[in-house]
Every structure is written in structure tokens, then in C-alpha cells.
CSV table of C-alpha atoms in Angstrom, one decimal:
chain,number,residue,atom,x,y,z
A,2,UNK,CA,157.1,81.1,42.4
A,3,UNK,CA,155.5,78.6,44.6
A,4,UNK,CA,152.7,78.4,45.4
A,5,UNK,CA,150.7,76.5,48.6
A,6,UNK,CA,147.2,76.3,48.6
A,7,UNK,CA,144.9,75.4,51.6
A,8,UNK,CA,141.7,73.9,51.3
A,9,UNK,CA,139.2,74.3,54.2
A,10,UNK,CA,141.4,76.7,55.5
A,11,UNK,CA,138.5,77.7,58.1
A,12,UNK,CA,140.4,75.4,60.2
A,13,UNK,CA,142.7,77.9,61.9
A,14,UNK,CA,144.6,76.3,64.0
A,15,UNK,CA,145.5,73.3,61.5
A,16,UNK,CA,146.1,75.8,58.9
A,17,UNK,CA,148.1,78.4,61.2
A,18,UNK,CA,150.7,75.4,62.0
A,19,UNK,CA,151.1,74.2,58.6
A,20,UNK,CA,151.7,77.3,57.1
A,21,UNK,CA,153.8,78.2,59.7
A,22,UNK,CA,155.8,75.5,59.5
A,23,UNK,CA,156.6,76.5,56.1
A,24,UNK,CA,157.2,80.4,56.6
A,25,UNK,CA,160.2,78.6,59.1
A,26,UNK,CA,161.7,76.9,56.0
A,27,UNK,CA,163.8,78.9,53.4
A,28,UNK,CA,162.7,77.4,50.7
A,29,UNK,CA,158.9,77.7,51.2
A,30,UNK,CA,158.5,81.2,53.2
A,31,UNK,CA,158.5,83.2,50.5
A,32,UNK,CA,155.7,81.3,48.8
A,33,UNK,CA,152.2,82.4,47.9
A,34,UNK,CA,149.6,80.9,50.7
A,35,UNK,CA,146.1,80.8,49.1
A,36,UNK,CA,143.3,80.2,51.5
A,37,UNK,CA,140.4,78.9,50.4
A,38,UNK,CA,136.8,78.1,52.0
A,39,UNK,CA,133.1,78.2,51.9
A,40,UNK,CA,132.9,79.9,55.7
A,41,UNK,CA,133.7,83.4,55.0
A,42,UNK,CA,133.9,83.8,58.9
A,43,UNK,CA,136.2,81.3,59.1
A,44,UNK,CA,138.0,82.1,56.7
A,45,UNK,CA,138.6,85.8,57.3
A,46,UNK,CA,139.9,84.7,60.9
A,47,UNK,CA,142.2,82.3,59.6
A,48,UNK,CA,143.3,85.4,56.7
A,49,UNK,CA,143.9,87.4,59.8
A,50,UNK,CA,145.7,84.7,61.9
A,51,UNK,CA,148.1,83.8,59.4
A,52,UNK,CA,148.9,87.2,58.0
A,53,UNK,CA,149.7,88.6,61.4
A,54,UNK,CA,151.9,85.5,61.7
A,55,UNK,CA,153.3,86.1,58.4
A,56,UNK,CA,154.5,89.1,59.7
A,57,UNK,CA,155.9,87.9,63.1
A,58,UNK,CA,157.8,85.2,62.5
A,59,UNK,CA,158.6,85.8,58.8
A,60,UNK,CA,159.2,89.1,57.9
A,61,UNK,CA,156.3,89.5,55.9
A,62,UNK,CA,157.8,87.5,52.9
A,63,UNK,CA,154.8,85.1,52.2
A,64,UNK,CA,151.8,86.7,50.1
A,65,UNK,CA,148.9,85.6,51.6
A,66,UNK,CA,145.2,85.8,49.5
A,67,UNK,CA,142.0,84.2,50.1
A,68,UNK,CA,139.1,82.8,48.2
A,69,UNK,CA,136.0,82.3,49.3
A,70,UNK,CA,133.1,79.9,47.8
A,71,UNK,CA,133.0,77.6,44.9
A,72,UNK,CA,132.6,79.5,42.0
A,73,UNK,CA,136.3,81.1,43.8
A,74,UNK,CA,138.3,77.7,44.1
A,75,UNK,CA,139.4,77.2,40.6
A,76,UNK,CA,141.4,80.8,41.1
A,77,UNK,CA,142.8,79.6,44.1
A,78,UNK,CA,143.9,76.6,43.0
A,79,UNK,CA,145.3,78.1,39.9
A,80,UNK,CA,149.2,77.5,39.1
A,81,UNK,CA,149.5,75.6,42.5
A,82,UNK,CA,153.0,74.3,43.7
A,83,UNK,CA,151.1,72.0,46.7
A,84,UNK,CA,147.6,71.5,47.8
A,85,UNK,CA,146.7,70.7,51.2
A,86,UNK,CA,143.3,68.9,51.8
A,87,UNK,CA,141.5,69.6,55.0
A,88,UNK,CA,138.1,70.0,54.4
A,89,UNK,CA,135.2,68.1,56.6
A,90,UNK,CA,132.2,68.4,54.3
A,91,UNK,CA,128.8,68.3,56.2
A,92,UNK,CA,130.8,69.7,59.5
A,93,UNK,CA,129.6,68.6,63.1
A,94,UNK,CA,126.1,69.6,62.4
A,95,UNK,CA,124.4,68.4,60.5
A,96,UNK,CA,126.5,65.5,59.5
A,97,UNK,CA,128.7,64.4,62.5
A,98,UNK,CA,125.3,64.5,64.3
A,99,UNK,CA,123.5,62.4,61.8
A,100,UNK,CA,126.6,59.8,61.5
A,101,UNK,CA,126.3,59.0,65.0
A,102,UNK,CA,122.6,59.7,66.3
A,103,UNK,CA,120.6,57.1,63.0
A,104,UNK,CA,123.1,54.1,63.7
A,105,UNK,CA,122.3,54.6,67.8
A,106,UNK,CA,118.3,53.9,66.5
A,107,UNK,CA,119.2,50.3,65.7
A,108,UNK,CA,121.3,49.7,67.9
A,109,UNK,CA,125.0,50.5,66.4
A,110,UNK,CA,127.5,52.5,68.8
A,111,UNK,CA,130.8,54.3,67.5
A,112,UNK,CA,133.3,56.0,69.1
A,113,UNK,CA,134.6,58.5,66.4
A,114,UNK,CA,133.2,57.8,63.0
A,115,UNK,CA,135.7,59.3,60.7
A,116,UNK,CA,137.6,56.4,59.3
A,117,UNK,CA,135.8,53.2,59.2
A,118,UNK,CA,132.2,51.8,60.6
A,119,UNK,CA,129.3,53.3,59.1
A,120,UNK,CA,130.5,57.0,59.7
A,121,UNK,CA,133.2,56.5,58.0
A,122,UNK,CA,131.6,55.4,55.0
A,123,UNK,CA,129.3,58.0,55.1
A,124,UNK,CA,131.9,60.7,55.7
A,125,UNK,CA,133.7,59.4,53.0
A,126,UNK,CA,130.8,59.7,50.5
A,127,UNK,CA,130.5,62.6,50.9
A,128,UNK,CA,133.5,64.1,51.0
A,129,UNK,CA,134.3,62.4,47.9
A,130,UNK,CA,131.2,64.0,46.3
A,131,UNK,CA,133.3,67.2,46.8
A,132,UNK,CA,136.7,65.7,46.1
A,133,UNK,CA,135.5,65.5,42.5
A,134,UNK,CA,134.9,68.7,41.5
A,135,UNK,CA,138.0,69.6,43.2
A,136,UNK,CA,139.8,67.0,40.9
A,137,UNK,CA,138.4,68.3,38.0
A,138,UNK,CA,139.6,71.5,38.8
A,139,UNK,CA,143.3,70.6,39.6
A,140,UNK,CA,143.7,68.6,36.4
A,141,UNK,CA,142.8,71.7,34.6
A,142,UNK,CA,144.5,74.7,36.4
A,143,UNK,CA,147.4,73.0,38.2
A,144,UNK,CA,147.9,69.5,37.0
A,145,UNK,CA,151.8,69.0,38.2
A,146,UNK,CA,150.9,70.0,41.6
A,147,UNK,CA,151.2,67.6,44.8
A,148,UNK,CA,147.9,66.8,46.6
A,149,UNK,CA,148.7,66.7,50.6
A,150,UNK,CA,145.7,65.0,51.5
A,151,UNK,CA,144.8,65.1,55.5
A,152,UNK,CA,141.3,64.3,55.5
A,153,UNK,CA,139.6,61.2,56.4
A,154,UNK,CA,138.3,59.1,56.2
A,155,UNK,CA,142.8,58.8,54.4
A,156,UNK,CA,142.6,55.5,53.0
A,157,UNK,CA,139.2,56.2,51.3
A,158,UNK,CA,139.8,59.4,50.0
A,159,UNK,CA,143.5,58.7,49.4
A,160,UNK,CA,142.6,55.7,47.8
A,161,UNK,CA,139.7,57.1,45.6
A,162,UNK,CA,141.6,60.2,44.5
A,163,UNK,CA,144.9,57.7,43.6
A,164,UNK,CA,142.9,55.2,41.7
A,165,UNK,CA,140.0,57.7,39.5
A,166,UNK,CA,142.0,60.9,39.2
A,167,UNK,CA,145.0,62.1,37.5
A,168,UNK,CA,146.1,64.5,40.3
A,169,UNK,CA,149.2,63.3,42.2
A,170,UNK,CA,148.4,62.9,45.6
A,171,UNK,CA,150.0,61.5,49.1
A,172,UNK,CA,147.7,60.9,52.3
A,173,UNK,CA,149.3,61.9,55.8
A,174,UNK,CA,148.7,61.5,59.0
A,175,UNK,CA,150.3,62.5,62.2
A,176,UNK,CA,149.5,58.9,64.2
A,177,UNK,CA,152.7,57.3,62.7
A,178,UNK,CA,155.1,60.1,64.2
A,179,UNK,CA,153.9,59.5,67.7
A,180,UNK,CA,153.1,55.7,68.1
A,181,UNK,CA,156.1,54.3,69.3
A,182,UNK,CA,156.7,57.5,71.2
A,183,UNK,CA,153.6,57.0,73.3
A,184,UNK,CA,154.0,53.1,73.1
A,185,UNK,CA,157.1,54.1,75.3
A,186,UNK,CA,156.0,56.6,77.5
A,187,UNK,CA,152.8,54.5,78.5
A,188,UNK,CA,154.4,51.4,79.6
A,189,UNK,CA,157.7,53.6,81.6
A,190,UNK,CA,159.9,53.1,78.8
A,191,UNK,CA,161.0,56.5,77.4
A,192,UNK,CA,164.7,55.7,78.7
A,193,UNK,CA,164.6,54.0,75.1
A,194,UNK,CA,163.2,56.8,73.0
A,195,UNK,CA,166.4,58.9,72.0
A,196,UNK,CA,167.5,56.6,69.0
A,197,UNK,CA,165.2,53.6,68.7
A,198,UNK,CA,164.8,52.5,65.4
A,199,UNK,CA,161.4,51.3,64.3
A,200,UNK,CA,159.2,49.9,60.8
A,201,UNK,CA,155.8,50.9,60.9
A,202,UNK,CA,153.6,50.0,58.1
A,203,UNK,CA,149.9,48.6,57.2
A,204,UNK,CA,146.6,50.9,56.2
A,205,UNK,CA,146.3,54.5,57.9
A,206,UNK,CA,145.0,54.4,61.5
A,207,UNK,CA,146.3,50.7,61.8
A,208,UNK,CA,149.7,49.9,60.4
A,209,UNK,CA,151.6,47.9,62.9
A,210,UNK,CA,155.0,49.0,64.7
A,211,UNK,CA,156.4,46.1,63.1
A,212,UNK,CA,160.1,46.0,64.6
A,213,UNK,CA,161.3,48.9,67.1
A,214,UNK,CA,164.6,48.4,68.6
A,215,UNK,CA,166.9,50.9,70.9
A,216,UNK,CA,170.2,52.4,70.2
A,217,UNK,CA,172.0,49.7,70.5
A,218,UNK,CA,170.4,47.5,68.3
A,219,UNK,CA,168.2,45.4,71.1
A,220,UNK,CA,164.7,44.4,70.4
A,221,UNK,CA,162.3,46.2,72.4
A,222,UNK,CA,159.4,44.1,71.9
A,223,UNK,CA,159.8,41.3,74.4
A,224,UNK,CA,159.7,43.8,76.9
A,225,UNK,CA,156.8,45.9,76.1
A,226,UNK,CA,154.9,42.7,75.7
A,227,UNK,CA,155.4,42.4,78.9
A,228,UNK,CA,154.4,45.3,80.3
A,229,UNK,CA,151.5,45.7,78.7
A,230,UNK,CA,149.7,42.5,79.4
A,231,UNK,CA,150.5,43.6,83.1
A,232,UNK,CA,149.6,46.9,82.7
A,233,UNK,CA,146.0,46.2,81.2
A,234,UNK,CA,146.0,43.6,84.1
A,235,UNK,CA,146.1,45.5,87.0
A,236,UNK,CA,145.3,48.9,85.6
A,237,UNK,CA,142.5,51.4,84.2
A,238,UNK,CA,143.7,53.5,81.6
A,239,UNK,CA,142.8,54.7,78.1
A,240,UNK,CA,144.9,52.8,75.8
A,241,UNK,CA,143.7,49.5,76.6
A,242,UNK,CA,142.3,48.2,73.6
A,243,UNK,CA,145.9,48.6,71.0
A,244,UNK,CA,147.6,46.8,74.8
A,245,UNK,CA,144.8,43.6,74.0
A,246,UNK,CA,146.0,44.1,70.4
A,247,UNK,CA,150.1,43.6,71.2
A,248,UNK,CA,148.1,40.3,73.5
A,249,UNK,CA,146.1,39.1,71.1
A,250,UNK,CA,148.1,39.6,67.6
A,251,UNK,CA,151.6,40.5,68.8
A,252,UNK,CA,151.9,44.2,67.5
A,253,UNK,CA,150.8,47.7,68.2
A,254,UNK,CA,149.2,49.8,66.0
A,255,UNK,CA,149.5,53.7,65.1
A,256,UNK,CA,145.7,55.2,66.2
A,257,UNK,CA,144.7,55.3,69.0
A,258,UNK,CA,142.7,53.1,70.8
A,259,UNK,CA,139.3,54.8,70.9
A,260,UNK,CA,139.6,54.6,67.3
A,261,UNK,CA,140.5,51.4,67.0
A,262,UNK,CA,137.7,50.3,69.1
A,263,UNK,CA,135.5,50.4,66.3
A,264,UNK,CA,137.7,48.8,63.5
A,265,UNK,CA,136.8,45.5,64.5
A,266,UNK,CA,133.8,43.4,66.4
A,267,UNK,CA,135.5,42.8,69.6
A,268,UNK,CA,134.8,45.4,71.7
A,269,UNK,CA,131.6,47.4,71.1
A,270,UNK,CA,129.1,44.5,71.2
A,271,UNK,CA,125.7,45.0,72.6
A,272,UNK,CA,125.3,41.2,73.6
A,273,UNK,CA,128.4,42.1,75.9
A,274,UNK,CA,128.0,45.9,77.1
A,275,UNK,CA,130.8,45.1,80.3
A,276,UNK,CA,133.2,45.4,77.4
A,277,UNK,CA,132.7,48.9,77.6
A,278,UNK,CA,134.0,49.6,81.1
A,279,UNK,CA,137.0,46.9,81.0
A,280,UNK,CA,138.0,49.0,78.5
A,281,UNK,CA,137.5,52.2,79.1
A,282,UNK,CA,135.7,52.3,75.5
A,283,UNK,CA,134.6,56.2,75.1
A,284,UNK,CA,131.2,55.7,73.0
A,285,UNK,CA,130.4,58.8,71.3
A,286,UNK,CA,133.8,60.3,71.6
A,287,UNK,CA,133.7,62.2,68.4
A,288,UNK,CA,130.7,64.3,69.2
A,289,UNK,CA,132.0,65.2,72.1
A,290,UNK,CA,135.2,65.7,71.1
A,291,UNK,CA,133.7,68.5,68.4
A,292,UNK,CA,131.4,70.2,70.9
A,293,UNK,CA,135.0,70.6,73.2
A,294,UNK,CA,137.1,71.8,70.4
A,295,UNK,CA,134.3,74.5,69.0
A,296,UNK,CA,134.2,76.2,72.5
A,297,UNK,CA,138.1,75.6,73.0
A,298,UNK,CA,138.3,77.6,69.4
A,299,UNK,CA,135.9,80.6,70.8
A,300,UNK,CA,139.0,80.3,73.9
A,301,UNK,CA,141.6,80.3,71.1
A,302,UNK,CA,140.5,82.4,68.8
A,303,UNK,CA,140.4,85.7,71.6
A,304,UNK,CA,144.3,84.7,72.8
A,305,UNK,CA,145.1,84.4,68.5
A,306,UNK,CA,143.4,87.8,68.0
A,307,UNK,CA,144.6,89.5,70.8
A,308,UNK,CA,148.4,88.6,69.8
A,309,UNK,CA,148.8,86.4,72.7
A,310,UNK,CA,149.7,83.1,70.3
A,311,UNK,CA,151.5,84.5,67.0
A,312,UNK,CA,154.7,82.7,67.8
A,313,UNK,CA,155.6,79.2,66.0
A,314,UNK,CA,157.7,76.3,66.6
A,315,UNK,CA,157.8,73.7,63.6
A,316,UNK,CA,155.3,70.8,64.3
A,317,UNK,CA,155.6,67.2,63.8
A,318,UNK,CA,153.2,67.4,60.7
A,319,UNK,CA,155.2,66.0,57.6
A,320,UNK,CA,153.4,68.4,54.9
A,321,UNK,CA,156.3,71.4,55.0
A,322,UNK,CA,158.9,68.6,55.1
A,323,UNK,CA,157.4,67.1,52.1
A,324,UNK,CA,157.2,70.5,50.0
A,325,UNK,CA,160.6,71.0,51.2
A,326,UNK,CA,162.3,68.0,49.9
A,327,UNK,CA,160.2,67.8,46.7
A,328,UNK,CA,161.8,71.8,46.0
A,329,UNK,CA,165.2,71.3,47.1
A,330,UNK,CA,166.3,67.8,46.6
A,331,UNK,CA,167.1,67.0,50.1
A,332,UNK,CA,165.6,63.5,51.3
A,333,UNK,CA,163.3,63.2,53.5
A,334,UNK,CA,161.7,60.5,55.3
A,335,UNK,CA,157.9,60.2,55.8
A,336,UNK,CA,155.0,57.3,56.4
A,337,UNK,CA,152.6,57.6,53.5
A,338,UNK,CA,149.5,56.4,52.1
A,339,UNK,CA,149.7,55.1,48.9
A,340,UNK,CA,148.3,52.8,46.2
A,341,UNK,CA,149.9,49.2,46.9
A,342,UNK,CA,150.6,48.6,43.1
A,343,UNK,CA,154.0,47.7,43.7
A,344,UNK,CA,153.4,45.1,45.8
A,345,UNK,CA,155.0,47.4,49.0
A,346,UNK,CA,153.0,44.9,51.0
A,347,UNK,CA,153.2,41.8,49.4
A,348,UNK,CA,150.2,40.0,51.3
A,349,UNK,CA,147.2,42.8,50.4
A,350,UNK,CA,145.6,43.6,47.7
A,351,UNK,CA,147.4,46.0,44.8
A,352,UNK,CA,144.3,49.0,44.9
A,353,UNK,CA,144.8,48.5,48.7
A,354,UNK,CA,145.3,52.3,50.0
A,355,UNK,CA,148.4,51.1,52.5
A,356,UNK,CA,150.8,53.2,55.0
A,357,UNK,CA,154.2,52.9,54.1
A,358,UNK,CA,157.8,54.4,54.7
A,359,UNK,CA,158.5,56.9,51.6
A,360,UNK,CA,161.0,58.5,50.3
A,361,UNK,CA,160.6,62.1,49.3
A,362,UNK,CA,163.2,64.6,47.0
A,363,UNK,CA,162.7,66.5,43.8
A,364,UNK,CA,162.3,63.0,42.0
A,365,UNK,CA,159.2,62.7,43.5
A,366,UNK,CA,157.9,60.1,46.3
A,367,UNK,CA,158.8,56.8,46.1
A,368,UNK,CA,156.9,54.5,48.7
A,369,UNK,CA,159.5,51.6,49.9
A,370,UNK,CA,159.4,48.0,49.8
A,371,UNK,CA,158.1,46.4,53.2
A,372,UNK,CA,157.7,42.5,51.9
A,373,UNK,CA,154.3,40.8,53.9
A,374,UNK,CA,153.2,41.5,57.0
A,375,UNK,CA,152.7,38.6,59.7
A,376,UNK,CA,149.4,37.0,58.9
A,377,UNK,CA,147.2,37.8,61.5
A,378,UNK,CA,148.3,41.3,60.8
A,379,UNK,CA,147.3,41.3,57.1
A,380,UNK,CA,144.3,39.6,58.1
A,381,UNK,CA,143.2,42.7,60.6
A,382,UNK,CA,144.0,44.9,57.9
A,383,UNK,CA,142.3,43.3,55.1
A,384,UNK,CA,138.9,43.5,57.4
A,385,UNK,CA,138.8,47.1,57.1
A,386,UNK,CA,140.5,47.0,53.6
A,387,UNK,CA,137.1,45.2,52.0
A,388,UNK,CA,135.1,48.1,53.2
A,389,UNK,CA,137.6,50.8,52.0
A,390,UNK,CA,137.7,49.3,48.6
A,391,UNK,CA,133.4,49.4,49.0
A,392,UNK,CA,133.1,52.1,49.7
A,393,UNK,CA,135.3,53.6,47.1
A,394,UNK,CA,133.4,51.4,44.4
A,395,UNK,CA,130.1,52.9,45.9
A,396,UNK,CA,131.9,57.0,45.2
A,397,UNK,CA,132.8,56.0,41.6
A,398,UNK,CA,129.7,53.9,40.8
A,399,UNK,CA,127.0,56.3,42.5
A,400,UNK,CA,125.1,52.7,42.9
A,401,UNK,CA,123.3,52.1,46.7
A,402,UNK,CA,123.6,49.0,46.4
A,403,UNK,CA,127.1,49.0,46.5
A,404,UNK,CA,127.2,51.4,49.7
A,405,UNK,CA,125.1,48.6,51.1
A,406,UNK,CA,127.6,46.6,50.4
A,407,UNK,CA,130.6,48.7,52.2
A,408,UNK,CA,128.5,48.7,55.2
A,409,UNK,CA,128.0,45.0,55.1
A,410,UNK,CA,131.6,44.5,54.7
A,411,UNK,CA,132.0,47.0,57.8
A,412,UNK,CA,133.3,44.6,60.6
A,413,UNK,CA,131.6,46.3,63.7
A,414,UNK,CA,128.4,46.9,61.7
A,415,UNK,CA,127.9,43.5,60.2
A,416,UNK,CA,128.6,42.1,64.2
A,417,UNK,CA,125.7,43.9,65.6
A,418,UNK,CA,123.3,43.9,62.4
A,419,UNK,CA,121.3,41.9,60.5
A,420,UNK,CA,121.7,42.8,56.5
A,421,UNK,CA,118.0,44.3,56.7
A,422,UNK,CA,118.8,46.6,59.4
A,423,UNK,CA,122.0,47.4,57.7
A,424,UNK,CA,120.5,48.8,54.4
A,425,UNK,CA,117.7,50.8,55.9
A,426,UNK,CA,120.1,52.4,57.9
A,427,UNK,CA,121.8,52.8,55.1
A,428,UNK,CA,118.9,54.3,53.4
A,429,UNK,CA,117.9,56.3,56.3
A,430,UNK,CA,121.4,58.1,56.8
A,431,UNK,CA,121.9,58.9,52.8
A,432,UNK,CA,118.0,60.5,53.0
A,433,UNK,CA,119.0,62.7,55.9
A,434,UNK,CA,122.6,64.0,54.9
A,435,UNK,CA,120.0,65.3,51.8
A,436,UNK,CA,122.3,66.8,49.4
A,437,UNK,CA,125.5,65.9,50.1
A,438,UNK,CA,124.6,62.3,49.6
A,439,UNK,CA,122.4,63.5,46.1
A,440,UNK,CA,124.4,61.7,43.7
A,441,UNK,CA,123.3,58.3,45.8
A,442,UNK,CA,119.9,58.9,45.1
């Protein structure tokens, strides 16, 4: 029987369209859903959510348990098919808060925190604090099962859980389905959406549309060059840093562009603050965004209960495509991020955690040869690369030196401070997360 466990399933409305994306395939619907969390609130909404869906869309063929708390997660992982990973460990408060509010003392502002920049790092200490016991517990109790990682920050927990764990894991993330699409729509192109063809590859949150071409074969690129140069010229709008990005280097990239805001020193730079408005640079996006989303939930949460939202159409999320193809053979196409050991992107490093196209069936997955990307591009990437590959030095080591280290290699960080302010910050931030930063100590 398979089986697909959740992890952090307290996040409904992620968990309520994955899961129903797999009660809508034959091969998965009549699996066993394990839910598993440390909020028992949460988690008995999301039980209730997803067994009344269970029972609306899909005949009541899934079995659908929970587990609740630590000393509970080795029973749901037990004799798992597929784990998915969507935990956030320290939540918006305390942690989000604490990300965000230290670095503002000395001066550092971020827009989201969760991949790069010194949130990032810090989010992915932690998490990967957790992500080890977890580990430990899938090597014993479900060893052949497939590790759907969607947490971030990907390419640090991807990478860590790739390069110091036996478990077999993919990273995935919804940006790459969507990039070109949006590309498109933004600069009046969708005319050319129905059966472009496009390459997209590089680290999570910034691989590059590489080549994207319409149904006949024409490149698309000269035009949306040109459009968006004049678009960011004579317009206001909130993609304007990944338009400078097709100026500057020649390409587009998959996240958006308040993320990539803070991926590199040009943008958020106190010396220049008028950056900010040309723009449109929301700073302390992330917290806001998580104060929205926890009332939207209360909003949500009364339509779910009530009945009002029980129905499901199959999202764009790859993790139910992935399942699929590894149980019934039939390819499937995704972006993935993997360990670059065989040289998929010739021009960065081999424990690089890069984003490439894979190919999924019952063999397994099998990232695909890309070749190098154009210089300037590998160049971008390898500036967040060096404080990935920190970073996840710092999570296997335990050492603070080496977390001052990932911060110093942080691009945006080591723009605005000097390598004093950098490590008490540093030392600041891992004394308030308190213990969920105890092994850095």
C-alpha cells in the first residue's frame, strides 16, 4: 500500500491541495495520508479538512490518520511510500519576527528572508536542526521512501539533506511552472503562451529562462527584451527588479522580484535609499505577508469548515505528478533541485544544490544535462551559491564561526556591513532564536 506522509501538515491549505491532488489520481487515491504536526489545533483542522475532502471528491478511498508531537513522528513516518516536507520551524513568531526586526538594528533591510540574506541562513539553521532528527528517523523506518522537500530556505535544506543523509530526496518549487507564464502576461505577450517551448535552469529562486521560443520555433527573447527595458522605463510596477535583470545580464529569472531584491547588493543599499521607490522594493514583505495570510486563514478556515470550499481541481504543484510517475512508470517532466555531481551545470561547483529539468518514472529521477550557463549568469548564481554551501558547512559542523562565515559570504549583508557588525548580529540573532539555534551554542 502506499503510503504519503505530510510533515507540518498544520498548513491546511498547502496540505488540502497536495493531498487532493493525489486523491484525483488513480494511482495515489487510495493511499494512506499520514498527517503529522506539533500544533494539535492545526493539525485537527487540517484532519478535518482533508477527511471531509476525502470523502467529497474521492469516495472515501484514502485512509487518513494523524500524529501529533515528536515522540509521534517516527509512527507516522513508518513504511512511508513519499514524504512531503513543509514544516517552518520557529513560525512567524518568534522567529520570522526575530529574522527581520535584529538585522533592522544595524542597519540591514530584507524583503522576505526565507532563502538567502541573513534570514535565510538563519531559517535554514534551524530548520536543519529539525531536519536531522527527521533524517534519522527515515533511514530507520522508511529508508526507500522519496523525500518531497518544499521548504526553504530549498537549496540549503535540499542541499544539506542530499549531501549528509542517506534519505532520497528532491526539492520543488512552484516558481519554475509560472516564470515564463508571467514573463508573458507582464510584458502583453500571452498570444505566445499556448506552446512555447522554454529551458529554465540555475539554483532554486534564480535559475534563468535560458531559451523560450513560440510554437513555431521563433525566439522570443529579442522581443521581450524589448519590452521590458521600456516597460521599466516608463512604468511603475512590481516586477521591476528580474525586468533590470533581463537589462543588465540578458535573462529572467524564476522568483519573483521582491525576492530577488535581496539576492544581491544592488538594490537595498542604505547609501542609496531612492532605490527603494524606483523599484517598487517592498521592505519587510515577509512579515507582512504572514500577518495577511494568518487572518486570511481565520477567513478560510470558516468557508473550509462550513463546506463552502471541499471541491478540488489539480494544482500546478509537481509533488502528486512525481508520486505518480515514480508508481506507474509513466514519464514525467519536472524542474528539480538536485546535487550538481554530474556536472548538470558544467560552470558551478559539484555540491552546488542546482534547479534542473528531471526526468521522473519508476527508475527513479534522473536530473538532465544542461551544459554551462552564460557567465554572467553562473557568476549571479555562484554569489548566493558560496553562502548556501556556508551555511550548510555551519548545520553539519555546529561551529559559529562558520555561520559567520555564511553571513559574510551573504551578498546583501556583506554590502551594507562591516565584518564586526556582521558577527554580533550574528551572535545576537542565534542568542534570541534560544533553542532552536542550541546546537550553535
Amino acid at each position: 500500500m502506499i503510503k504519503i506522509t505530510f510533515i507540518g501538515a498544520g498548513s491546511t491549505v498547502f496540505a488540502r491541495n497536495l493531498l487532493g491532488d493525489a486523491m484525483m489520481s488513480e494511482h495515489l487515491r487510495d493511499a494512506e495520508m499520514a498527517l503529522y504536526d506539533i500544533d494539535a489545533e492545526r493539525l485537527e483542522e487540517s484532519y478535518i479538512i482533508i477527511n471531509a475532502m476525502n470523502q467529497n471528491i474521492n469516495e472515501g478511498r484514502a485512509r487518513i490518520t494523524k500524529f501529533c508531537g515528536e515522540q509521534n513522528r517516527k509512527d507516522a513516518l513508518r513504511d512511508a511510500t513519499f514524504i512531503v516536507n513543509a514544516i517552518q520551524v520557529g513560525g512567524y513568531e518568534p522567529s520570522t519576527v526575530i529574522d527581520f526586526e535584529i538585522p533592522k538594528k544595524y542597519g540591514l533591510r530584507q524583503t522576505i528572508g526565507d532563502t538567502l540574506g541573513i534570514g535565510g541562513i538563519m531559517r535554514g539553521l534551524r530548520t536543519i536542526t529539525v531536519i536531522k532528527d527527521i533524517a534519522r528517523e527515515i533511514e530507520e523506518v522508511c529508508p526507500n521512501a522519496w523525500f518531497l522537500n518544499y521548504t526553504n530556505p530549498m537549496a540549503i535544506i535540499t542541499g544539506y539533506m542530499q549531501r549528509y543523509t542517506k534519505v532520497k530526496t528532491i526539492g520543488l518549487c512552484h516558481s519554475v511552472q509560472v516564470c515564463s507564464e508571467k514573463l508573458l502576461q507582464g510584458l502583453d505577450m500571452a498570444d505566445k503562451l499556448d506552446g512555447r517551448k522554454e529551458l529554465i535552469a540555475g539554483i532554486n529562486h534564480m535559475a534563468w529562462l535560458l531559451d523560450i521560443k513560440d510554437n513555431n520555433g521563433n525566439d522570443l527573447y529579442p522581443e521581450i527584451r524589448r519590452r521590458a527595458a521600456e516597460k521599466n522605463r516608463i512604468q511603475k510596477h512590481g516586477d521591476m527588479v528580474r525586468y533590470e535583470y533581463i537589462n543588465n545580464f540578458g535573462y529572467y529569472c524564476t522568483e519573483s522580484s521582491e525576492h530577488n531584491a535581496e539576492y544581491n547588493p544592488y538594490y537595498i543599499k542604505s547609501k542609496y535609499p531612492e532605490l527603494i521607490e524606483k523599484y517598487c522594493i517592498p521592505l519587510d514583505e515577509y512579515p507582512c505577508r504572514c500577518i495577511d495570510q494568518i487572518e486570511q486563514w481565520k477567513k478560510q478556515k470558516e468557508e473550509i469548515m462550513s463546506g463552502g470550499l471541499m471541491q478540488h481541481e489539480r494544482s500546478i504543484e509537481y509533488g502528486s505528478r512525481i508520486m505518480e510517475a515514480l508508481v506507474s512508470g509513466v514519464p514525467y517532466q519536472i524542474n528539480g533541485n538536485v546535487i550538481n555531481s554530474g556536472g548538470f551545470i558544467e560552470n558551478l561547483p559539484v555540491d552546488a544544490c542546482v534547479e534542473v529539468p528531471c526526468l521522473v518514472n519508476n527508475y527513479g529521477i534522473s536530473p538532465t544535462y544542461v551544459g554551462k550557463l552564460p557567465t554572467q549568469l553562473a557568476a549571479m548564481n555562484m554569489t548566493n551559491i558560496n553562502a548556501q554551501l556556508m551555511t550548510i558547512e555551519a548545520a553539519a559542523s555546529c561551529n559559529r564561526k562558520d555561520i559567520y562565515m555564511a553571513a559574510m559570504l551573504d551578498p546583501h549583508t556583506a554590502a551594507e556591513l562591516s565584518i564586526e557588525d556582521i558577527k554580533s548580529m550574528v551572535d545576537e540573532l542565534i542568542t534570541a532564536h534560544g533553542d532552536y539555534m542550541k546546537e550553535y551554542i
